[in-house]
Coordinates of C-alpha atoms in Angstrom, one line a residue:
M1201 CA -39.4 -26.4 6.9
A1202 CA -42.1 -23.8 7.8
D1203 CA -42.8 -22.9 4.1
G1204 CA -42.9 -25.8 1.7
N1205 CA -42.5 -23.6 -1.4
A1206 CA -39.4 -21.9 0.0
A1207 CA -36.1 -22.9 -1.6
S1208 CA -34.2 -25.7 0.2
R1209 CA -30.9 -24.8 1.9
Y1210 CA -29.5 -28.2 1.0
V1211 CA -28.2 -29.1 -2.4
K1212 CA -28.4 -32.7 -3.5
L1213 CA -25.2 -33.9 -5.0
R1214 CA -25.2 -36.1 -8.1
K1215 CA -23.3 -39.3 -8.2
E1216 CA -20.4 -37.7 -10.1
Q1217 CA -20.3 -34.8 -7.6
A1218 CA -20.0 -37.0 -4.5
P1219 CA -16.8 -36.7 -2.6
V1220 CA -14.2 -39.3 -3.5
E1221 CA -13.0 -41.4 -0.5
E1222 CA -9.2 -41.0 -0.1
D1223 CA -7.0 -43.8 1.0
I1224 CA -6.0 -43.6 4.6
T1225 CA -2.6 -44.9 5.6
P1226 CA -2.3 -46.9 8.8
G1227 CA -1.6 -44.7 11.8
E1228 CA -2.6 -41.5 10.1
L1229 CA -5.6 -40.9 12.4
N1230 CA -3.4 -41.5 15.5
Q1231 CA -1.3 -38.4 15.1
P1232 CA -0.8 -36.2 18.2
I1233 CA -2.9 -33.1 18.5
D1234 CA -1.6 -29.9 19.8
V1235 CA -3.9 -28.5 22.5
P1236 CA -2.9 -25.0 23.5
Q1237 CA -4.8 -25.4 26.9
L1238 CA -2.4 -28.2 27.9
N1239 CA 0.8 -26.3 27.1
V1240 CA 1.1 -24.7 30.5
R1241 CA 4.0 -24.3 32.9
K1242 CA 4.0 -26.6 35.9
C1243 CA 6.0 -26.8 39.1
H1244 CA 8.8 -29.3 39.0
E1245 CA 8.2 -30.3 42.6
C1246 CA 4.4 -30.7 42.9
M1247 CA 3.4 -30.6 39.2
Q1248 CA 0.8 -27.9 39.9
V1249 CA -0.2 -25.5 37.1
L1250 CA 1.5 -22.1 37.4
P1251 CA -0.2 -18.9 36.5
E1252 CA 1.1 -16.9 33.5
T1253 CA 2.3 -14.1 35.7
Y1254 CA 4.4 -16.4 37.9
E1255 CA 8.1 -15.7 38.2
P1256 CA 10.4 -18.1 39.8
P1257 CA 12.2 -16.9 43.0
S1258 CA 15.7 -15.7 42.6
D1259 CA 18.5 -17.9 43.9
E1260 CA 19.5 -17.1 47.5
N1261 CA 22.8 -17.4 49.4
W1262 CA 23.6 -20.3 51.6
T1263 CA 22.9 -19.7 55.3
T1264 CA 26.4 -20.8 56.2
G1265 CA 29.7 -20.7 54.4
I1266 CA 31.5 -23.7 52.9
F1267 CA 34.2 -23.4 55.7
G1268 CA 31.7 -23.0 58.5
C1269 CA 32.0 -26.5 59.8
A1270 CA 32.7 -25.4 63.4
E1271 CA 29.2 -23.7 63.5
D1272 CA 27.6 -27.2 64.0
P1273 CA 30.0 -29.4 66.0
E1274 CA 27.9 -32.5 65.8
S1275 CA 27.8 -32.6 62.0
C1276 CA 31.5 -31.6 61.9
R1277 CA 32.5 -34.6 64.0
T1278 CA 30.2 -36.9 62.0
G1279 CA 31.6 -35.6 58.7
L1280 CA 35.2 -35.9 59.9
F1281 CA 35.1 -39.4 61.3
C1282 CA 32.0 -41.0 59.5
P1283 CA 31.3 -39.0 56.3
C1284 CA 29.4 -41.9 54.9
V1285 CA 26.8 -41.6 57.7
L1286 CA 26.4 -37.8 57.1
F1287 CA 26.1 -38.4 53.4
G1288 CA 23.3 -41.0 53.9
R1289 CA 21.4 -38.6 56.2
N1290 CA 21.7 -35.8 53.6
V1291 CA 20.5 -38.0 50.8
E1292 CA 17.5 -39.3 52.8
A1293 CA 16.5 -35.7 53.6
V1294 CA 16.6 -34.7 49.9
R1295 CA 15.1 -37.9 48.5
E1296 CA 12.9 -39.8 50.9
E1297 CA 12.6 -42.9 48.6
I1298 CA 16.3 -43.6 49.1
P1299 CA 17.1 -45.0 52.6
W1300 CA 20.1 -43.5 54.3
N1301 CA 21.8 -46.9 54.8
Q1302 CA 22.0 -47.6 51.1
A1303 CA 23.6 -44.2 50.4
C1304 CA 25.9 -44.7 53.4
L1305 CA 27.1 -48.1 52.1
C1306 CA 27.7 -46.7 48.6
H1307 CA 29.7 -43.8 50.0
A1308 CA 31.7 -46.2 52.3
I1309 CA 32.6 -48.5 49.4
C1310 CA 33.6 -45.8 46.9
V1311 CA 35.1 -43.1 49.1
E1312 CA 36.4 -44.7 52.3
G1313 CA 37.3 -47.9 50.4
G1314 CA 39.2 -45.9 47.8
M1315 CA 41.1 -44.0 50.5
A1316 CA 42.0 -47.3 52.2
L1317 CA 43.2 -48.7 48.9
A1318 CA 45.3 -45.6 48.3
A1319 CA 46.8 -45.9 51.8
V1320 CA 47.7 -49.5 51.3
T1321 CA 49.2 -48.7 47.9
A1322 CA 51.4 -46.0 49.3
L1323 CA 52.4 -48.2 52.3
F1324 CA 53.5 -51.1 50.1
S1325 CA 54.7 -49.0 47.2
G1326 CA 58.2 -50.6 47.4
Y1327 CA 56.7 -54.1 47.0
I1328 CA 54.3 -53.3 44.1
D1329 CA 55.3 -52.9 40.5
P1330 CA 55.5 -49.2 39.6
Q1331 CA 53.3 -49.7 36.6
T1332 CA 50.7 -51.4 38.8
T1333 CA 50.9 -48.5 41.2
V1334 CA 50.3 -46.0 38.4
V1335 CA 47.2 -48.0 37.2
I1336 CA 45.9 -48.1 40.8
C1337 CA 46.4 -44.3 41.2
E1338 CA 44.7 -43.5 37.9
G1339 CA 41.7 -45.7 38.9
L1340 CA 41.5 -44.0 42.3
F1341 CA 41.5 -40.6 40.7
F1342 CA 38.8 -41.6 38.3
A1343 CA 36.7 -43.1 41.0
W1344 CA 37.1 -39.9 43.1
W1345 CA 35.8 -37.7 40.3
M1346 CA 32.9 -40.1 39.7
C1347 CA 32.0 -39.9 43.4
G1348 CA 32.2 -36.1 43.3
I1349 CA 29.8 -36.0 40.4
Y1350 CA 27.4 -38.5 42.1
S1351 CA 27.4 -36.6 45.4
G1352 CA 27.2 -33.3 43.5
L1353 CA 23.9 -34.3 41.9
F1354 CA 22.3 -34.5 45.3
R1355 CA 23.7 -31.1 46.1
Q1356 CA 22.1 -29.8 42.9
E1357 CA 18.7 -31.2 44.0
L1358 CA 19.2 -29.4 47.4
Q1359 CA 19.9 -26.1 45.6
K1360 CA 16.7 -26.5 43.5
K1361 CA 14.7 -27.3 46.5
Y1362 CA 15.7 -24.2 48.5
H1363 CA 16.7 -22.0 45.5
L1364 CA 20.3 -21.7 46.4
K1365 CA 23.2 -20.4 44.4
N1366 CA 26.2 -22.3 43.0
A1367 CA 28.6 -21.3 45.8
P1368 CA 31.5 -21.2 45.9
C1369 CA 31.5 -22.9 42.4
D1370 CA 29.7 -25.7 40.5
H1371 CA 28.1 -28.4 42.7
C1372 CA 30.2 -31.3 41.3
M1373 CA 33.4 -29.3 41.6
V1374 CA 32.7 -28.4 45.2
H1375 CA 32.4 -32.2 46.1
C1376 CA 35.5 -33.0 44.1
C1377 CA 37.7 -30.4 45.9
L1378 CA 35.9 -29.9 49.2
H1379 CA 33.9 -33.0 49.8
W1380 CA 33.9 -33.1 53.6
C1381 CA 33.2 -29.4 53.9
A1382 CA 30.3 -29.7 51.3
L1383 CA 28.7 -32.5 53.3
C1384 CA 28.7 -30.5 56.5
Q1385 CA 27.4 -27.3 54.7
E1386 CA 24.5 -29.3 53.2
H1387 CA 23.6 -30.8 56.5
R1388 CA 23.6 -27.4 58.2
E1389 CA 21.5 -25.9 55.4
M1390 CA 18.8 -28.5 55.7
K1391 CA 18.9 -28.2 59.5
N1392 CA 18.4 -24.4 59.3
H1393 CA 15.6 -24.7 56.9
L1394 CA 13.9 -27.3 59.0
S1395 CA 14.1 -25.2 62.1
D1396 CA 12.6 -22.3 60.2
T1397 CA 9.7 -24.4 59.0
E1398 CA 9.1 -25.7 62.5
A1399 CA 9.1 -22.2 64.0
S1400 CA 6.6 -20.9 61.4
S1401 CA 4.3 -23.9 61.9
S1402 CA 4.4 -23.7 65.7
T1403 CA 3.3 -20.0 65.7
T1404 CA -0.3 -20.2 67.0
M1405 CA -2.8 -17.7 68.2
D1406 CA -4.2 -18.2 71.7
P1407 CA -8.0 -17.8 72.0
P1408 CA -9.2 -15.0 74.2
P1409 CA -9.9 -15.9 77.9
V1410 CA -13.4 -17.1 78.7
Q1411 CA -15.3 -14.5 80.7
E1412 CA -17.5 -15.8 83.5
M1413 CA -19.8 -14.1 85.9
N1414 CA -19.6 -14.9 89.6
T1415 CA -22.6 -15.4 91.9
E1416 CA -22.8 -11.8 93.1
E1417 CA -22.7 -10.4 89.6
K1418 CA -25.5 -12.8 88.5
R1419 CA -27.6 -11.6 91.4
D1420 CA -27.0 -8.0 90.6
A1421 CA -27.9 -8.5 87.0
S1422 CA -31.1 -10.4 87.9
S1423 CA -32.1 -7.8 90.4
S1424 CA -31.5 -5.0 88.0
S1425 CA -33.4 -6.7 85.2
S1426 CA -36.4 -7.3 87.6
S1427 CA -36.4 -3.7 88.9
S1428 CA -36.2 -2.2 85.4
P1429 CA -39.9 -2.9 84.5
S1430 CA -41.2 -1.5 87.8
S1431 CA -39.2 1.7 87.5
A1432 CA -40.5 2.1 84.0
K1433 CA -44.0 1.7 85.2
S1434 CA -43.5 4.2 88.0
Q1435 CA -42.0 6.7 85.6
H1436 CA -45.1 6.2 83.3
N1437 CA -47.5 6.8 86.2
D1438 CA -45.8 10.0 87.2
L1439 CA -46.7 11.6 83.9
E1440 CA -49.5 14.2 83.9
M1441 CA -51.8 15.3 81.1
V1442 CA -51.3 19.0 80.5
P1443 CA -54.2 20.7 78.4
L1444 CA -53.1 22.7 75.4

């Protein structure tokens, strides 16, 4: 302290005034702390912090309709004869960590395999017990709805990626009722968005053309630069002193 006689700002506690140590239960000091600076909104795709004024974009319409399969003949043929291949391509485009052959195999076993089993059951219905036929049909219907829910989840991810509406109805219901049309529509949607991205990225600005001087222009420029000092000197010598 600057002044020794000044009163001290600190008070010395006596033994009976000392704080009593409280018992601490195990794990009491490891409680989570609420930090307001960390409670921020983040993007679900890139996990970047979003500003407070950010507003998510509104859902847009699909570029093609659910029954517009004829607009892309290639995906229409693939979805009609090999829907498992088209499904694998769509899944790989939405989620890169899943190879297309795994999704294709899963679709072939569940959907195409179920259809084959249903065809065999209908063909040999006279040789199979009716109760067994009913059990097989119930199992096929259940498997079909499960496949519709599974494929509808990838349609939902596609809608979140491109901010698309639930059209014409819920994503799972679309695959349960219009599975082949939904596969073709999703493929066309990703194809259209990919073409838009490539078109925007390929737009470049060409630099201006390089201007060069030919030999005659260089000679004229050099001659004009060399004659300019002499002409300035001649103009300076032509001046006359006029008395006031």
